[in-house]
mmCIF file of C-alpha atoms in Angstrom:
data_model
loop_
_atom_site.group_PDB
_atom_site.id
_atom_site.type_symbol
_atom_site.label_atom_id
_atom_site.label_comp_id
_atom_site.label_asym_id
_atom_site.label_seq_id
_atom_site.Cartn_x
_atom_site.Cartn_y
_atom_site.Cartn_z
ATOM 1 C CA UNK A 1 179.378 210.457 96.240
ATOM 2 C CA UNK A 2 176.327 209.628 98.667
ATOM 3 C CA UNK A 3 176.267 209.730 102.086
ATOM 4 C CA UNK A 4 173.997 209.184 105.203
ATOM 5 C CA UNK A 5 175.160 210.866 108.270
ATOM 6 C CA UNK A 6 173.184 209.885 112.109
ATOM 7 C CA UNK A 7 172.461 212.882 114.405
ATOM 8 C CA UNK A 8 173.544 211.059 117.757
ATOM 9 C CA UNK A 9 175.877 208.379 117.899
ATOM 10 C CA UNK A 10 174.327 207.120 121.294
ATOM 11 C CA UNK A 11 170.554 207.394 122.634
ATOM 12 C CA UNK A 12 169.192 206.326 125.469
ATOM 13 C CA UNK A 13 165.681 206.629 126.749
ATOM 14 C CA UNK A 14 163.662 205.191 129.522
ATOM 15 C CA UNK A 15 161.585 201.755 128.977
ATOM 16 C CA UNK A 16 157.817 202.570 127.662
ATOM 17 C CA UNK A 17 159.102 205.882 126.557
ATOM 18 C CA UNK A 18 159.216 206.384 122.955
ATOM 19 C CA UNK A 19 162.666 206.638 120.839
ATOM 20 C CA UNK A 20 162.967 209.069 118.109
ATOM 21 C CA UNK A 21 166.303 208.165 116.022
ATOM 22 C CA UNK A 22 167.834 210.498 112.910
ATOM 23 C CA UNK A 23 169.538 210.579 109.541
ATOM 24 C CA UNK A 24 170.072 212.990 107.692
ATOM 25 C CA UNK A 25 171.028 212.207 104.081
ATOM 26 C CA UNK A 26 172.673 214.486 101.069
ATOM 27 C CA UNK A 27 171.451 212.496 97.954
ATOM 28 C CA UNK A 28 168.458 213.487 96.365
ATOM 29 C CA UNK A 29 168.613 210.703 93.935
ATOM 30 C CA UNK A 30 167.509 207.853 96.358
ATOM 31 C CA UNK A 31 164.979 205.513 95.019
ATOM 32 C CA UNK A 32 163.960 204.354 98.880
ATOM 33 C CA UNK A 33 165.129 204.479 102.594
ATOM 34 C CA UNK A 34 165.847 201.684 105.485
ATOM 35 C CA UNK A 35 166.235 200.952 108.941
ATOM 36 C CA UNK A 36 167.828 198.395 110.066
ATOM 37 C CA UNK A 37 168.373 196.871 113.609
ATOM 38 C CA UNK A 38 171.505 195.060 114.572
ATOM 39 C CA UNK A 39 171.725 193.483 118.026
ATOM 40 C CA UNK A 40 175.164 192.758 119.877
ATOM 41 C CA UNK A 41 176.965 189.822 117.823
ATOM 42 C CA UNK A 42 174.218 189.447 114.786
ATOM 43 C CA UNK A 43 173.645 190.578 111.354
ATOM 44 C CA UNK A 44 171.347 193.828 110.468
ATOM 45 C CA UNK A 45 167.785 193.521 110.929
ATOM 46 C CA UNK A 46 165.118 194.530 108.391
ATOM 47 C CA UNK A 47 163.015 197.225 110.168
ATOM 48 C CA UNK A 48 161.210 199.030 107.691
ATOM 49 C CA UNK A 49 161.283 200.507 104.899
ATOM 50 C CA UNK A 50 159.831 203.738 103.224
ATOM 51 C CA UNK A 51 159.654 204.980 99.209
ATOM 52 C CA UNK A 52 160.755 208.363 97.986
ATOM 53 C CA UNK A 53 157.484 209.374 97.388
ATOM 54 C CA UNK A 54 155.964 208.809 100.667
ATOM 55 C CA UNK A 55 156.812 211.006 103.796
ATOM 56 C CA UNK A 56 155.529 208.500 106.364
ATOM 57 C CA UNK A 57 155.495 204.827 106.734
ATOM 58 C CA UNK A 58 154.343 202.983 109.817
ATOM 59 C CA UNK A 59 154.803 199.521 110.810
ATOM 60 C CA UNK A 60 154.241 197.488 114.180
ATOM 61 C CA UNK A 61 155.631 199.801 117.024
ATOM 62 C CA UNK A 62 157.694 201.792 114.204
ATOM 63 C CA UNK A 63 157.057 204.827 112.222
ATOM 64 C CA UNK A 64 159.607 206.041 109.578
ATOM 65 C CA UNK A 65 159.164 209.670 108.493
ATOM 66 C CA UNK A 66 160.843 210.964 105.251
ATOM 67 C CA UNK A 67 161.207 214.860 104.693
ATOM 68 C CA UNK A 68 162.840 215.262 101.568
ATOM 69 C CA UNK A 69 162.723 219.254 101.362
ATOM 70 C CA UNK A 70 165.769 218.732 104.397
ATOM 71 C CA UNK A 71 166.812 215.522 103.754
ATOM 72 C CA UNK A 72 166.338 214.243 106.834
ATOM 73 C CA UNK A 73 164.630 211.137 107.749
ATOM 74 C CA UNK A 74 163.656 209.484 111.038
ATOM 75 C CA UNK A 75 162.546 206.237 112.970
ATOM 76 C CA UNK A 76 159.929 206.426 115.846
ATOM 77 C CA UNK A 77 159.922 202.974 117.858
ATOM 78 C CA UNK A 78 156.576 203.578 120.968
ATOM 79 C CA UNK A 79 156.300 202.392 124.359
ATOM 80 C CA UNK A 80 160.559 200.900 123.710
ATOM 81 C CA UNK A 81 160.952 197.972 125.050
ATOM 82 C CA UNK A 82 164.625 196.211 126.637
ATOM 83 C CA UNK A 83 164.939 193.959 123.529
ATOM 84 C CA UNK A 84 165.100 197.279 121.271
ATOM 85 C CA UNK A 85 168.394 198.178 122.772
ATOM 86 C CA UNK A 86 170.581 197.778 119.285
ATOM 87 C CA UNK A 87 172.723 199.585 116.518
ATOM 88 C CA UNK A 88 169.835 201.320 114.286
ATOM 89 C CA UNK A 89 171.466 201.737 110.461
ATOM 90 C CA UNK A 90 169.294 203.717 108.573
ATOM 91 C CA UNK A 91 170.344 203.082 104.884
ATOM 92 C CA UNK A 92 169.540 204.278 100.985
ATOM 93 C CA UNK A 93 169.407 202.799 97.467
ATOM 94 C CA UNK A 94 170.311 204.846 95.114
ATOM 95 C CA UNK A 95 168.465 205.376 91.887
ATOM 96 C CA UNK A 96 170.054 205.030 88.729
ATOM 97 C CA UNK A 97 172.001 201.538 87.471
ATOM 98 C CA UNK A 98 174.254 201.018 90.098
ATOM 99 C CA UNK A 99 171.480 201.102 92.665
ATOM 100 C CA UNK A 100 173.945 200.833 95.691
ATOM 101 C CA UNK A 101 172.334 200.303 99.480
ATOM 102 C CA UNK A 102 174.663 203.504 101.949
ATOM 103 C CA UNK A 103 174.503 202.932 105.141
ATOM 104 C CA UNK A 104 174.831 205.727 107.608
ATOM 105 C CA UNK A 105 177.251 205.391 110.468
ATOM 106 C CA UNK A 106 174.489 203.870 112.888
ATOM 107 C CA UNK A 107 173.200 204.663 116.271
ATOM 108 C CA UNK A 108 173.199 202.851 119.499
ATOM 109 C CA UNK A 109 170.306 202.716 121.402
ATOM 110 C CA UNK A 110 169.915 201.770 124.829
ATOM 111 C CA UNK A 111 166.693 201.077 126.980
ATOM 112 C CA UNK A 112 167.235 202.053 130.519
ATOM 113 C CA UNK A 113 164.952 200.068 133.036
ATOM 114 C CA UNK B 18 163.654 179.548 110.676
ATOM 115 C CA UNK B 19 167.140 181.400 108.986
ATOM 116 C CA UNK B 20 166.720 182.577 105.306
ATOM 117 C CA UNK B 21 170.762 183.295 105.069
ATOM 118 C CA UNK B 22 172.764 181.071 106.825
ATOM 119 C CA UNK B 23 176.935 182.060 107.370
ATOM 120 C CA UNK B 24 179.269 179.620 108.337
ATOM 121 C CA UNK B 25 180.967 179.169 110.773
ATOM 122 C CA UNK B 26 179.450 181.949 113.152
ATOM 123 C CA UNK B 27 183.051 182.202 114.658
ATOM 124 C CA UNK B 28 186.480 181.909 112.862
ATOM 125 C CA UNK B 29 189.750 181.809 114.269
ATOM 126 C CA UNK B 30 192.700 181.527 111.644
ATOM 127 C CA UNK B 31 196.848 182.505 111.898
ATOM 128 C CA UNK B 32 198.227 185.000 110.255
ATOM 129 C CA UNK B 33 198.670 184.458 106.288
ATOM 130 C CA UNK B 34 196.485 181.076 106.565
ATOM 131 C CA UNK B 35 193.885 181.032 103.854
ATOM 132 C CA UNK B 36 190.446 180.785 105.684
ATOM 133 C CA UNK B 37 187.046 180.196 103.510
ATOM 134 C CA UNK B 38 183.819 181.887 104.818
ATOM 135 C CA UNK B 39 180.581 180.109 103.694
ATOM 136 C CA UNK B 40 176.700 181.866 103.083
ATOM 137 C CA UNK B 41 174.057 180.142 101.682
ATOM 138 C CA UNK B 42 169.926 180.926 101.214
ATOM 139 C CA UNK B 43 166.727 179.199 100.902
ATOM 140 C CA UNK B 44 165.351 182.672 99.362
ATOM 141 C CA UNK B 45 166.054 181.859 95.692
ATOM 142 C CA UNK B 46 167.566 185.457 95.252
ATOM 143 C CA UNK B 47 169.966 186.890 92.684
ATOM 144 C CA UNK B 48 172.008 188.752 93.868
ATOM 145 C CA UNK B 49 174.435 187.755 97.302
ATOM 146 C CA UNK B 50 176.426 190.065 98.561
ATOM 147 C CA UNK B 51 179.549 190.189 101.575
ATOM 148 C CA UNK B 52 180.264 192.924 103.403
ATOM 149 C CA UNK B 53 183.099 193.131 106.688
ATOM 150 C CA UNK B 54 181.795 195.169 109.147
ATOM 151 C CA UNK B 55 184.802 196.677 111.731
ATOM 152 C CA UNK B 56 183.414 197.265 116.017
ATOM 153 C CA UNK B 57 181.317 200.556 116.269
ATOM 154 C CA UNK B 58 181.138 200.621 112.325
ATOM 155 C CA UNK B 59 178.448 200.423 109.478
ATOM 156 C CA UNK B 60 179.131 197.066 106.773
ATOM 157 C CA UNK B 61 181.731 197.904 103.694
ATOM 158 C CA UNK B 62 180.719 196.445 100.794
ATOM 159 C CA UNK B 63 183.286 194.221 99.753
ATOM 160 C CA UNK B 64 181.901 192.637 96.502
ATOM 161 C CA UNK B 65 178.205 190.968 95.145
ATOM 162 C CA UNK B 66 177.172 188.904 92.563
ATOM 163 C CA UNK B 67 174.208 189.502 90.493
ATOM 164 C CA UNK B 68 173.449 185.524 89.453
ATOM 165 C CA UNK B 69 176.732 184.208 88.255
ATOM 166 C CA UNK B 70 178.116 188.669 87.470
ATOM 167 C CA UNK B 71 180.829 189.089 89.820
ATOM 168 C CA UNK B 72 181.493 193.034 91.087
ATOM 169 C CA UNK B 73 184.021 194.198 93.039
ATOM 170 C CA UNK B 74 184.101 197.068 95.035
ATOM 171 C CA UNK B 75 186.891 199.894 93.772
ATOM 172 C CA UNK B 76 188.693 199.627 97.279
ATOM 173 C CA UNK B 77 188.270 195.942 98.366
ATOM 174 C CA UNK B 78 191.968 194.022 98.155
ATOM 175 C CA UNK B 79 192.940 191.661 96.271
ATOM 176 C CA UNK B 80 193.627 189.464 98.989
ATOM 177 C CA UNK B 81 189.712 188.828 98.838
ATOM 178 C CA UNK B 82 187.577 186.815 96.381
ATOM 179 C CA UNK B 83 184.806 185.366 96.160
ATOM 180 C CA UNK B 84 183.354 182.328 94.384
ATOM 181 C CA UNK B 85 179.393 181.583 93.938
ATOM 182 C CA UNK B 86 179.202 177.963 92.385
ATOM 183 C CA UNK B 87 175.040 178.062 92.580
ATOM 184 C CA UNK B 88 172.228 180.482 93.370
ATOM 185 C CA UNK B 89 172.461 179.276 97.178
ATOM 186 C CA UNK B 90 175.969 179.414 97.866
ATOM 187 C CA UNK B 91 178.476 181.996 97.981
ATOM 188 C CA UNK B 92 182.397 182.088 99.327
ATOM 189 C CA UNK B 93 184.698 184.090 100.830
ATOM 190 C CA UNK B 94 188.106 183.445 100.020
ATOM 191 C CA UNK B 95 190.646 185.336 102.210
ATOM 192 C CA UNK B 96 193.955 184.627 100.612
ATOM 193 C CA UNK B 97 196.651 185.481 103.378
ATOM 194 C CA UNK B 98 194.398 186.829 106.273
ATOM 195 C CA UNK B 99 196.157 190.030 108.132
ATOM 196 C CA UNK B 100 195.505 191.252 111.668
ATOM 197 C CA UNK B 101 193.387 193.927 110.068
ATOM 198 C CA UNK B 102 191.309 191.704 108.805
ATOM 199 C CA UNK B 103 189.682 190.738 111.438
ATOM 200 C CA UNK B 104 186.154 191.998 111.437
ATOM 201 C CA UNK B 105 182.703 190.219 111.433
ATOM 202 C CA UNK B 106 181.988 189.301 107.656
ATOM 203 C CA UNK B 107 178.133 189.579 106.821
ATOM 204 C CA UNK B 108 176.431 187.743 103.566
ATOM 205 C CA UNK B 109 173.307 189.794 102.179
ATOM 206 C CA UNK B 110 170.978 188.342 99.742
ATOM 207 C CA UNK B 111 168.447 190.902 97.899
ATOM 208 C CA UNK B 112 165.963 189.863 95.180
ATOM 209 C CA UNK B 113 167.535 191.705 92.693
ATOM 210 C CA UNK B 114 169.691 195.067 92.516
ATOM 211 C CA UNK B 115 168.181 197.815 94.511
ATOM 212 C CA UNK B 116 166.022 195.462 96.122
ATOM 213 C CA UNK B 117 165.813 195.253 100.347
ATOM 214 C CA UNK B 118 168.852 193.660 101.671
ATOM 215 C CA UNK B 119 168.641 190.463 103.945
ATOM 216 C CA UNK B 120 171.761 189.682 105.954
ATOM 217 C CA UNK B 121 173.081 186.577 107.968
ATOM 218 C CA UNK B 122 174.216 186.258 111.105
ATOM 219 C CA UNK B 123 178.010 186.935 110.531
ATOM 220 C CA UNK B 124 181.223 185.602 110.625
ATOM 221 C CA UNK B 125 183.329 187.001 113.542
ATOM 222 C CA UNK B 126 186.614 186.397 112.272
ATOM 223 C CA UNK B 127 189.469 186.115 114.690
ATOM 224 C CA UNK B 128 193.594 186.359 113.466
ATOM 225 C CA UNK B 129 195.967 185.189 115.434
#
């Protein structure tokens, strides 16, 4: 089967600092990778999301980085902020017919003033 | 404005009294999905539709269905609710299969 293992369970970093959060993945046959956000008491969050065939994506205040020789992918949030304290999923769909979305087992970030 | 909408955002039921979870969407997509989600713990898929193609997961019990009577709507049926049960239940939504996921709020459900 697939699965999407975290690094850290728990992060925290300093407010304007930037985060760097990890997942490492063992599935080669992944169509496309995503981060999701998922505040106390809410539903996940679309981040962002990045292709197999790309190594780096970058959004507003995010960057996801994809290194498929290691399976290993990562989210960069700059300058974090107190309202990006949250569970970060990262997550996979795999190719083929069933195209299931994994989730890893998540990690919790907190911003420290 | 909220593209999946789950109600009611909390749920308190008794043990072994049948409780119905609601989700619907204004994004017109295919497939709908529900997923319960334990504390400190990444969403189990319990089951999706793709339109009106119902698929269960393997390991999801048969104490939970599911019933999607339109493209907006979907249910969650919990037969005879245990104290393990309790668990915030998310509705996804993607476009089609393999598609990005959009979730709800959640349900916290409570069991008394």
């Amino acid at each position: 089967g697939e699965s999407v293992g975290l690094h850290l369970p728990t992060l925290s970093v300093q407010e304007g600092d930037n985060s760097i959060i990890n997942c490492a993945y063992s599935n080669s046959a992944s169509d496309y990778f995503i981060w999701y956000k998922q505040e106390s008491g809410k539903g996940p969050q679309f981040i962002i999301d990045i292709r197999s065939n790309m190594d780096k994506r970058q959004g507003q205040r995010v960057t996801v980085l994809l290194n498929k020789t290691v399976k290993h992918l990562s989210l960069q949030i700059a300058a974090t902020q107190p309202g990006d304290s949250a569970v970060y999923f990262c997550a996979l769909i795999s190719s083929g017919s069933a195209r299931q979305l994994t989730f890893g087992s998540g990690t919790q970030l907190t911003v420290l003033p | 404005d909220a593209m999946v909408i789950q109600n009611p955002r909390y749920q308190v039921t008794q043990f072994g009294k049948p409780v119905t979870l609601s989700c619907s969407q204004t994004l017109n997509h295919n497939v709908m999905y529900w997923y319960q989600q334990k504390s400190s713990q990444a969403p189990k898929l319990l089951f999706h539709y793709y339109d009106k193609d119902f698929n269960n997961e393997a390991d999801t019990p048969d104490n939970f269905q599911s019933r999607r009577p339109n493209t907006s709507f979907c249910f969650l049926d919990i037969r005879s609710p245990g104290l393990g049960d309790a668990a915030m239940y998310l509705c996804a939504t993607s476009r089609d299969r393999g598609d990005i996921q959009y979730f709800g709020a959640g349900t916290r459900l409570s069991v008394l």
